[in-house]
Coordinates of C-alpha atoms in Angstrom, one line a residue:
X1 CA 4.5 6.6 -1.6
X2 CA 7.5 4.3 -1.8
X3 CA 9.9 3.4 1.0
X4 CA 12.1 0.5 2.2
X5 CA 12.6 -1.3 5.5
X6 CA 15.8 -3.1 6.5
X7 CA 14.7 -6.1 8.5
X8 CA 17.5 -7.8 10.5
X9 CA 17.2 -10.3 13.4
X10 CA 19.2 -12.7 15.6
X11 CA 22.5 -10.9 15.3
X12 CA 24.3 -13.5 17.4
X13 CA 27.8 -12.2 17.1
X14 CA 30.3 -14.7 18.5
X15 CA 33.4 -13.6 20.4
X16 CA 35.7 -14.7 17.6
X17 CA 34.4 -12.0 15.1
X18 CA 33.9 -8.3 15.2
X19 CA 31.2 -6.0 13.9
X20 CA 33.5 -4.1 11.5
X21 CA 33.4 -6.9 8.9
X22 CA 29.6 -7.1 9.2
X23 CA 29.2 -3.4 8.8
X24 CA 31.5 -3.3 5.7
X25 CA 29.6 -6.2 4.1
X26 CA 26.3 -4.4 4.7
X27 CA 27.7 -1.2 3.2
X28 CA 28.8 -3.1 0.1
X29 CA 25.4 -4.7 -0.3
X30 CA 23.6 -1.4 0.2
X31 CA 25.7 0.1 -2.6
X32 CA 25.0 -2.9 -4.8
X33 CA 21.2 -3.1 -4.5
X34 CA 20.6 0.7 -4.6
X35 CA 22.9 1.0 -7.7
X36 CA 22.1 -2.2 -9.6
X37 CA 18.7 -3.4 -8.5
X38 CA 16.7 -0.2 -8.2
X39 CA 16.0 -0.6 -4.5
X40 CA 15.6 2.6 -2.5
X41 CA 17.9 3.1 0.5
X42 CA 16.1 2.0 3.6
X43 CA 14.1 4.6 5.5
X44 CA 13.5 2.3 8.5
X45 CA 15.5 -0.4 10.4
X46 CA 13.7 -3.2 12.2
X47 CA 15.7 -5.4 14.6
X48 CA 13.5 -8.3 15.7
X49 CA 15.3 -9.6 18.8
X50 CA 18.4 -11.5 19.9
X51 CA 20.7 -8.5 19.8
X52 CA 23.3 -10.3 21.8
X53 CA 24.6 -13.9 22.2
X54 CA 23.9 -13.8 26.0
X55 CA 26.0 -14.8 29.0
X56 CA 25.6 -15.8 32.7
X57 CA 27.3 -12.7 34.2
X58 CA 26.0 -9.2 34.2
X59 CA 29.3 -7.8 33.1
X60 CA 29.5 -10.0 30.0
X61 CA 26.0 -9.1 29.0
X62 CA 26.7 -5.4 29.5
X63 CA 29.8 -5.7 27.4
X64 CA 27.9 -7.4 24.6
X65 CA 25.3 -4.7 24.7
X66 CA 28.0 -2.0 24.5
X67 CA 29.3 -3.7 21.4
X68 CA 26.0 -4.0 19.7
X69 CA 25.0 -0.4 20.6
X70 CA 28.1 0.8 18.7
X71 CA 27.2 -1.4 15.7
X72 CA 23.6 -0.1 15.7
X73 CA 24.8 3.4 16.0
X74 CA 26.9 2.9 12.8
X75 CA 24.1 1.3 10.8
X76 CA 21.7 4.1 11.9
X77 CA 24.3 6.5 10.5
X78 CA 24.7 4.4 7.3
X79 CA 21.0 3.9 6.5
X80 CA 19.0 6.6 8.4
X81 CA 21.4 9.5 8.7
X82 CA 21.3 8.9 12.4
X83 CA 17.5 9.3 12.7
X84 CA 17.1 6.7 15.5
X85 CA 13.3 7.3 15.7
X86 CA 13.1 5.1 12.6
X87 CA 15.0 2.2 14.2
X88 CA 12.6 -0.3 15.8
X89 CA 14.1 -2.7 18.4
X90 CA 12.5 -5.5 20.4
X91 CA 14.1 -8.1 22.7
X92 CA 14.5 -11.8 22.0
X93 CA 15.2 -14.8 24.2
X94 CA 18.9 -14.3 24.2
X95 CA 18.3 -10.8 25.6
X96 CA 16.9 -12.3 28.8
X97 CA 19.3 -12.3 31.8
X98 CA 19.3 -16.0 32.8
X99 CA 21.4 -15.3 35.9
X100 CA 18.5 -13.2 37.3
X101 CA 15.9 -15.8 36.5
X102 CA 18.1 -18.5 38.2
X103 CA 18.1 -16.4 41.4
X104 CA 14.4 -16.0 41.4
X105 CA 13.3 -19.6 41.4
X106 CA 13.5 -22.4 44.0
X107 CA 12.4 -26.1 44.0
X108 CA 8.7 -26.3 44.7
X109 CA 7.7 -27.7 48.1
X110 CA 4.3 -28.9 46.7
X111 CA 3.7 -32.5 45.9
X112 CA 4.4 -33.7 42.4
X113 CA 0.6 -34.2 41.8
X114 CA -0.2 -30.7 42.9
X115 CA 2.6 -29.3 40.7
X116 CA 1.3 -31.2 37.7
X117 CA -2.2 -29.9 38.2
X118 CA -1.0 -26.3 38.5
X119 CA 1.6 -26.6 35.7
X120 CA -0.9 -27.9 33.1
X121 CA -3.4 -25.3 34.1
X122 CA -0.8 -22.8 32.9
X123 CA 0.3 -21.5 36.2
X124 CA 2.8 -18.7 35.5
X125 CA 4.9 -19.4 38.7
X126 CA 5.8 -23.0 38.1
X127 CA 8.6 -24.2 35.8
X128 CA 9.8 -27.7 34.9
X129 CA 13.5 -28.7 34.7
X130 CA 14.1 -31.6 32.4
X131 CA 17.7 -31.7 33.5
X132 CA 16.8 -32.3 37.2
X133 CA 13.3 -33.8 36.6
X134 CA 11.8 -31.5 39.1
X135 CA 9.4 -28.5 39.4
X136 CA 10.6 -25.0 40.3
X137 CA 8.6 -22.1 41.5
X138 CA 9.2 -18.4 41.0
X139 CA 9.3 -17.2 44.6
X140 CA 10.9 -13.8 44.1
X141 CA 8.7 -12.0 41.5
X142 CA 10.5 -8.7 42.0
X143 CA 13.8 -10.2 41.1
X144 CA 12.3 -12.1 38.2
X145 CA 10.9 -8.9 36.6
X146 CA 14.5 -7.6 36.5
X147 CA 15.5 -10.2 33.8
X148 CA 15.2 -7.5 31.1
X149 CA 16.9 -4.8 33.1
X150 CA 20.2 -4.8 31.1
X151 CA 18.3 -4.8 27.8
X152 CA 16.2 -1.9 29.0
X153 CA 19.3 0.0 30.1
X154 CA 20.9 -0.6 26.7
X155 CA 17.7 0.5 24.9
X156 CA 17.2 3.7 26.9
X157 CA 20.9 4.6 26.5
X158 CA 20.8 4.0 22.7
X159 CA 17.7 6.2 22.2
X160 CA 19.0 8.8 24.6
X161 CA 15.7 10.5 25.4
X162 CA 14.1 9.9 21.9
X163 CA 12.0 7.2 23.6
X164 CA 12.2 4.8 26.5
X165 CA 11.3 1.2 26.9
X166 CA 8.0 0.5 28.7
X167 CA 8.2 0.3 32.5
X168 CA 6.6 -3.1 32.5
X169 CA 8.7 -4.9 29.9
X170 CA 6.4 -8.0 30.0
X171 CA 2.9 -6.4 29.8
X172 CA 3.4 -3.1 27.9
X173 CA 4.3 -2.5 24.2
X174 CA 5.3 0.7 22.4
X175 CA 4.4 2.3 19.1
X176 CA 6.2 4.7 16.7
X177 CA 4.1 6.5 14.1
X178 CA 5.8 8.1 11.2
X179 CA 3.4 10.6 9.6
X180 CA 5.7 11.3 6.6
X181 CA 5.4 7.7 5.4
X182 CA 1.9 7.0 7.0
X183 CA 3.1 3.9 8.9
X184 CA 3.0 2.8 12.5
X185 CA 5.4 0.3 14.1
X186 CA 4.4 -1.6 17.2
X187 CA 7.2 -3.1 19.3
X188 CA 6.1 -6.3 21.2
X189 CA 8.0 -8.4 23.7
X190 CA 7.4 -12.1 22.8
X191 CA 9.4 -13.3 25.9
X192 CA 6.5 -13.0 28.3
X193 CA 7.1 -15.6 31.1
X194 CA 10.3 -16.8 29.3
X195 CA 13.3 -17.7 31.4
X196 CA 16.1 -20.3 31.7
X197 CA 13.5 -23.1 32.4
X198 CA 10.8 -21.9 30.0
X199 CA 11.7 -21.3 26.3
X200 CA 8.1 -20.8 25.0
X201 CA 7.4 -17.5 23.3
X202 CA 4.4 -15.5 24.3
X203 CA 3.0 -12.0 24.0
X204 CA 0.9 -10.8 26.9
X205 CA -2.6 -9.8 26.0
X206 CA -2.1 -6.7 28.2
X207 CA 0.7 -5.6 25.9
X208 CA -1.6 -5.5 22.9
X209 CA -4.3 -3.8 25.0
X210 CA -1.7 -1.1 26.0
X211 CA -1.4 0.0 22.3
X212 CA -4.7 -1.1 20.9
X213 CA -6.2 2.5 20.7
X214 CA -3.1 3.8 18.9
X215 CA -3.1 1.0 16.4
X216 CA -6.8 1.5 15.7
X217 CA -6.3 5.3 15.3
X218 CA -3.5 4.6 12.8
X219 CA -5.6 2.1 10.9
X220 CA -8.5 4.6 10.7
X221 CA -6.2 7.2 9.1
X222 CA -5.4 4.7 6.4
X223 CA -1.9 4.0 7.7
X224 CA 0.0 0.7 7.5
X225 CA 0.4 -1.0 10.9
X226 CA 3.5 -3.2 11.3
X227 CA 4.0 -5.3 14.5
X228 CA 7.5 -6.4 15.4
X229 CA 8.3 -9.3 17.8
X230 CA 10.9 -12.1 18.1
X231 CA 9.4 -15.6 18.2
X232 CA 8.0 -17.7 15.3
X233 CA 4.6 -19.3 15.8
X234 CA 5.0 -23.0 14.8
X235 CA 7.5 -25.8 15.5
X236 CA 8.3 -29.5 15.4
X237 CA 6.4 -31.9 17.6
X238 CA 9.0 -32.0 20.4
X239 CA 9.8 -28.3 20.2
X240 CA 8.4 -25.7 22.7
X241 CA 10.4 -22.6 21.8
X242 CA 7.6 -21.0 19.7
X243 CA 4.5 -19.0 20.6
X244 CA 0.8 -20.0 20.3
X245 CA -0.5 -18.9 16.9
X246 CA -3.7 -17.7 18.6
X247 CA -1.8 -14.4 19.2
X248 CA -2.1 -13.8 15.4
X249 CA -5.9 -13.4 15.8
X250 CA -5.3 -10.9 18.5
X251 CA -3.0 -9.0 16.2
X252 CA -5.7 -9.0 13.5
X253 CA -8.2 -7.7 16.0
X254 CA -5.8 -4.9 16.8
X255 CA -5.6 -3.9 13.1
X256 CA -2.1 -5.1 12.4
X257 CA -1.3 -5.6 8.7
X258 CA 2.3 -7.0 8.7
X259 CA 4.2 -9.0 11.3
X260 CA 8.1 -9.0 11.3
X261 CA 9.9 -11.5 13.5
X262 CA 12.9 -13.8 13.6
X263 CA 14.1 -16.5 16.1
X264 CA 14.1 -19.5 13.8
X265 CA 17.3 -18.4 12.0
X266 CA 15.7 -19.0 8.6
X267 CA 13.6 -16.7 6.4
X268 CA 10.0 -17.7 6.0
X269 CA 8.4 -15.0 3.8
X270 CA 4.9 -13.9 2.9
X271 CA 2.8 -16.4 4.7
X272 CA -0.6 -14.9 5.2
X273 CA -2.9 -15.5 8.2
X274 CA -6.5 -14.7 8.2
X275 CA -9.7 -15.3 10.1
X276 CA -12.9 -15.2 8.1
X277 CA -14.8 -14.0 11.2
X278 CA -12.8 -10.7 11.1
X279 CA -13.7 -9.7 7.6
X280 CA -14.1 -5.9 7.2
X281 CA -15.9 -4.2 4.4
X282 CA -16.4 -7.4 2.5
X283 CA -12.7 -7.9 2.5
X284 CA -11.1 -10.7 4.6
X285 CA -8.5 -9.1 6.8
X286 CA -5.1 -10.8 6.4
X287 CA -1.9 -10.6 8.4
X288 CA 1.3 -10.8 6.3
X289 CA 4.0 -12.6 8.2
X290 CA 7.7 -12.1 7.3
X291 CA 10.6 -13.6 9.3
X292 CA 14.3 -12.9 8.9
X293 CA 17.2 -15.3 9.3
X294 CA 20.2 -14.8 11.5
X295 CA 22.3 -11.8 10.5
X296 CA 25.7 -12.9 11.9
X297 CA 25.2 -16.3 13.5
X298 CA 27.7 -19.1 12.8
X299 CA 27.4 -22.9 12.4
X300 CA 26.0 -23.1 15.9
X301 CA 22.9 -21.1 14.9
X302 CA 22.6 -22.2 11.3
X303 CA 20.8 -25.4 10.3
X304 CA 22.5 -27.5 7.6
X305 CA 22.2 -25.8 4.2
X306 CA 20.9 -22.5 5.7
X307 CA 22.9 -19.3 5.3
X308 CA 23.0 -16.0 7.1
X309 CA 20.1 -13.9 5.8
X310 CA 18.3 -10.6 6.2
X311 CA 15.4 -8.8 4.4
X312 CA 15.1 -5.6 2.4
X313 CA 11.3 -4.9 2.2
X314 CA 10.1 -2.5 -0.4
X315 CA 6.7 -0.8 0.2
X316 CA 4.6 1.1 -2.3
X317 CA 1.8 2.5 -0.3
X318 CA -1.5 3.9 -1.7
X319 CA -5.0 4.7 -0.5
X320 CA -6.5 1.4 0.4
X321 CA -3.6 -0.9 -0.3
X322 CA 0.1 -1.4 -0.2
X323 CA 2.3 -3.4 -2.6
X324 CA 5.0 -5.3 -0.8
X325 CA 8.2 -6.7 -2.4
X326 CA 10.5 -8.8 -0.2
X327 CA 14.2 -9.0 -1.2
X328 CA 16.0 -11.8 0.6
X329 CA 19.7 -11.0 1.0
X330 CA 21.8 -14.1 1.6
X331 CA 25.4 -14.8 2.6
X332 CA 27.0 -16.6 -0.4
X333 CA 30.2 -17.5 1.5
X334 CA 30.1 -21.3 1.7
X335 CA 31.8 -21.3 5.1
X336 CA 29.1 -20.9 7.9
X337 CA 31.8 -19.7 10.3
X338 CA 33.1 -17.0 8.0
X339 CA 34.0 -13.6 9.4
X340 CA 33.2 -11.7 6.2
X341 CA 29.6 -12.2 4.8
X342 CA 29.3 -12.0 1.0
X343 CA 25.7 -10.7 0.6
X344 CA 23.7 -11.1 -2.6
X345 CA 20.1 -11.5 -3.7
X346 CA 18.7 -15.0 -3.0
X347 CA 17.7 -16.7 -6.2
X348 CA 13.9 -17.3 -6.3
X349 CA 11.9 -19.2 -8.9
X350 CA 10.3 -16.1 -10.5
X351 CA 11.4 -13.5 -12.9
X352 CA 11.9 -10.6 -10.4
X353 CA 13.7 -12.6 -7.7
X354 CA 11.4 -11.0 -5.2
X355 CA 8.3 -12.1 -3.3
X356 CA 5.5 -9.9 -4.2
X357 CA 2.2 -9.5 -2.2
X358 CA -0.4 -6.9 -1.3
X359 CA -2.0 -5.9 1.9
X360 CA -5.3 -4.1 2.2
X361 CA -5.5 -0.8 4.2
X362 CA -8.5 1.2 5.1
X363 CA -9.6 3.2 2.1
X364 CA -10.3 6.8 2.8
X365 CA -12.5 9.2 1.0
X366 CA -10.9 12.1 -0.9
X367 CA -12.3 14.5 1.8
X368 CA -10.7 12.4 4.6
X369 CA -7.4 12.4 2.8
X370 CA -7.5 16.2 2.3
X371 CA -8.4 16.8 5.9
X372 CA -5.4 14.6 7.0
X373 CA -3.1 16.4 4.6
X374 CA -4.2 19.7 6.0
X375 CA -3.9 18.5 9.6
X376 CA -0.3 17.2 9.1
X377 CA 0.6 20.4 7.3
X378 CA -0.6 22.6 10.1
X379 CA 1.1 20.4 12.6
X380 CA 4.5 20.3 10.8
X381 CA 4.5 23.5 8.7
X382 CA 5.8 21.4 5.8
X383 CA 4.0 22.9 2.9
X384 CA 6.1 21.2 0.3
X385 CA 5.1 17.8 1.7
X386 CA 1.4 18.9 1.5
X387 CA 1.9 19.9 -2.1
X388 CA 3.4 16.5 -2.9
X389 CA 0.5 14.7 -1.2
X390 CA -2.0 16.8 -3.2
X391 CA -0.1 15.9 -6.4
X392 CA -0.2 12.2 -5.5
X393 CA -3.9 12.4 -4.7
X394 CA -4.6 14.1 -8.1
X395 CA -2.7 11.4 -9.9
X396 CA -4.6 8.6 -8.2
X397 CA -8.1 10.1 -8.5
X398 CA -7.7 12.2 -11.7
X399 CA -9.5 15.0 -9.8
X400 CA -8.0 18.5 -9.7
X401 CA -7.4 20.1 -6.3
X402 CA -5.6 23.1 -7.8
X403 CA -7.0 25.7 -5.4
X404 CA -5.7 23.9 -2.3
X405 CA -2.4 23.1 -4.1
X406 CA -1.8 26.8 -4.8
X407 CA -2.7 27.7 -1.2
X408 CA 0.1 25.6 0.0
X409 CA 2.4 26.6 -2.8
X410 CA 2.2 30.2 -1.7
X411 CA 3.8 29.4 1.7
X412 CA 6.8 27.6 0.2
X413 CA 10.1 29.5 0.2
X414 CA 11.9 27.0 -2.1
X415 CA 11.3 29.2 -5.2
X416 CA 12.8 26.7 -7.6
X417 CA 10.1 24.2 -6.4
X418 CA 7.4 26.9 -6.9
X419 CA 8.6 27.8 -10.4
X420 CA 8.7 24.1 -11.5
X421 CA 5.2 23.4 -10.1
X422 CA 3.4 26.1 -12.1
X423 CA 3.3 24.0 -15.2
X424 CA 0.8 26.1 -17.1
X425 CA -0.1 29.7 -16.5
X426 CA -3.9 30.0 -16.6
X427 CA -4.7 32.6 -13.9
X428 CA -3.3 35.8 -12.6
X429 CA -2.4 33.8 -9.4
X430 CA -0.3 31.4 -11.5
X431 CA 1.4 34.3 -13.3
X432 CA 2.3 36.2 -10.1
X433 CA 3.6 33.0 -8.3
X434 CA 5.9 32.1 -11.2
X435 CA 7.2 35.6 -11.8
X436 CA 7.9 36.2 -8.1
X437 CA 9.7 32.8 -8.0
X438 CA 11.9 33.8 -10.9
X439 CA 12.7 37.2 -9.3
X440 CA 13.6 35.6 -6.0
X441 CA 15.9 33.1 -7.7
X442 CA 17.4 36.0 -9.8
X443 CA 17.7 33.5 -12.6
X444 CA 18.2 35.2 -16.0
X445 CA 17.2 32.1 -18.0
X446 CA 13.9 31.8 -16.1
X447 CA 13.3 35.6 -16.5
X448 CA 13.8 35.4 -20.3
X449 CA 11.5 32.3 -20.4
X450 CA 8.7 34.3 -18.8
X451 CA 9.3 37.4 -20.9
X452 CA 9.0 35.3 -24.0
X453 CA 5.9 33.4 -22.8
X454 CA 2.9 34.4 -25.0
X455 CA 0.4 33.5 -22.2
X456 CA 1.9 36.1 -19.9
X457 CA 1.9 38.8 -22.6
X458 CA -1.9 38.4 -23.0
X459 CA -2.7 39.2 -19.4
X460 CA -4.4 42.6 -18.9
X461 CA -3.9 42.5 -15.1
X462 CA -1.9 45.6 -13.9
X463 CA 0.0 43.6 -11.3
X464 CA 1.2 41.1 -13.9
X465 CA 2.3 43.9 -16.2
X466 CA 4.2 45.7 -13.5
X467 CA 6.0 42.5 -12.5
X468 CA 6.9 41.8 -16.1
X469 CA 8.4 45.3 -16.4
X470 CA 10.4 44.5 -13.2
X471 CA 11.8 41.4 -14.9
X472 CA 13.1 43.5 -17.8

């Protein structure tokens, strides 16, 4: 099964530009890589935080969200035919309302020594201001928890009942499982305890606990688990705006295969994290980590020599493994403040200009796969999808499941599909299915093909003979 993920991050649109030029550039690039590079049109969109530039008034923030919602609406139409279920969004540090956090803190009345002791014991209510060289304390926790209120309002309005953001934006995560592509996305907030005085990224352990059972269930079905958050997990000696890499072990424990994130405004692709203690089935479990650059940031966000970037991730998923190809799309316009990105494939030092890797999934037995196909078929009523899954299984195992395939085929009303999938007429059942399909299509060419088929003429079955007479 093949599909593609559009991974964008850190949109950072400045007030001097508009989204129309960005949208047009993405449309041109989509046409280019689907027509010339053999890449499938994306089936999913991942937005890994920093949707807006941020501001210090609620009205400015709300206006920015209104603009980005209109943009996301258009790219969902462009890539997903407006199937917003398949658009995964998480917040970033620029999505935090810093006016709210400013209202919820006050200078600490404790002694400097007491504050130091609490601060370095990782007290969640103390903050240090380098500007004022003083400790602050979060005194109004209720107000502090409202710092994602405008993001949540945007999120719920965008999805319009399809899904809602978790009630506790700090300590709850969400998952979206797509049974058609056997993939589960987990949306995490890496801004736990982040505010105007603390820029350190963090994912609450409670957030992973809130979705652990769903991730494990998805893993046990052989699905691919993809976690999405905002912050990167390393930094320079004097930086604090990244998260503790210990969270990566927590992600591995919760059966996550791939992590998609942003924040650093520069693509870092296909680094793998593993912990030998977490080996499963003699196979060391690894977490594939893929970050995206800034999609529309200007010189303010871009380090010297770095361009706007985003990822197009191709996935070829099988039983027990998935092949991953990462295509880096880069703005070739030399002006970092340009209003019209010129996207093209980033040149890489290999023959395919892609980064290729593989992740290991739980390998299911043939019986487990068949049971899952049947479960999904009964749930959705999509018999054609079940037939395609059986065909893929037969191709991979070289074992025939013809009886089950025909059982599903009988329920399909797309008679052209039925006709084409009876490759060889060996049984009475084959003959009847193919003749009935030709009759339903009322296709003279297909009728003549069947009347001239020597296999059919040799059948002694009365039903087959009667149907052939009807064809004439």
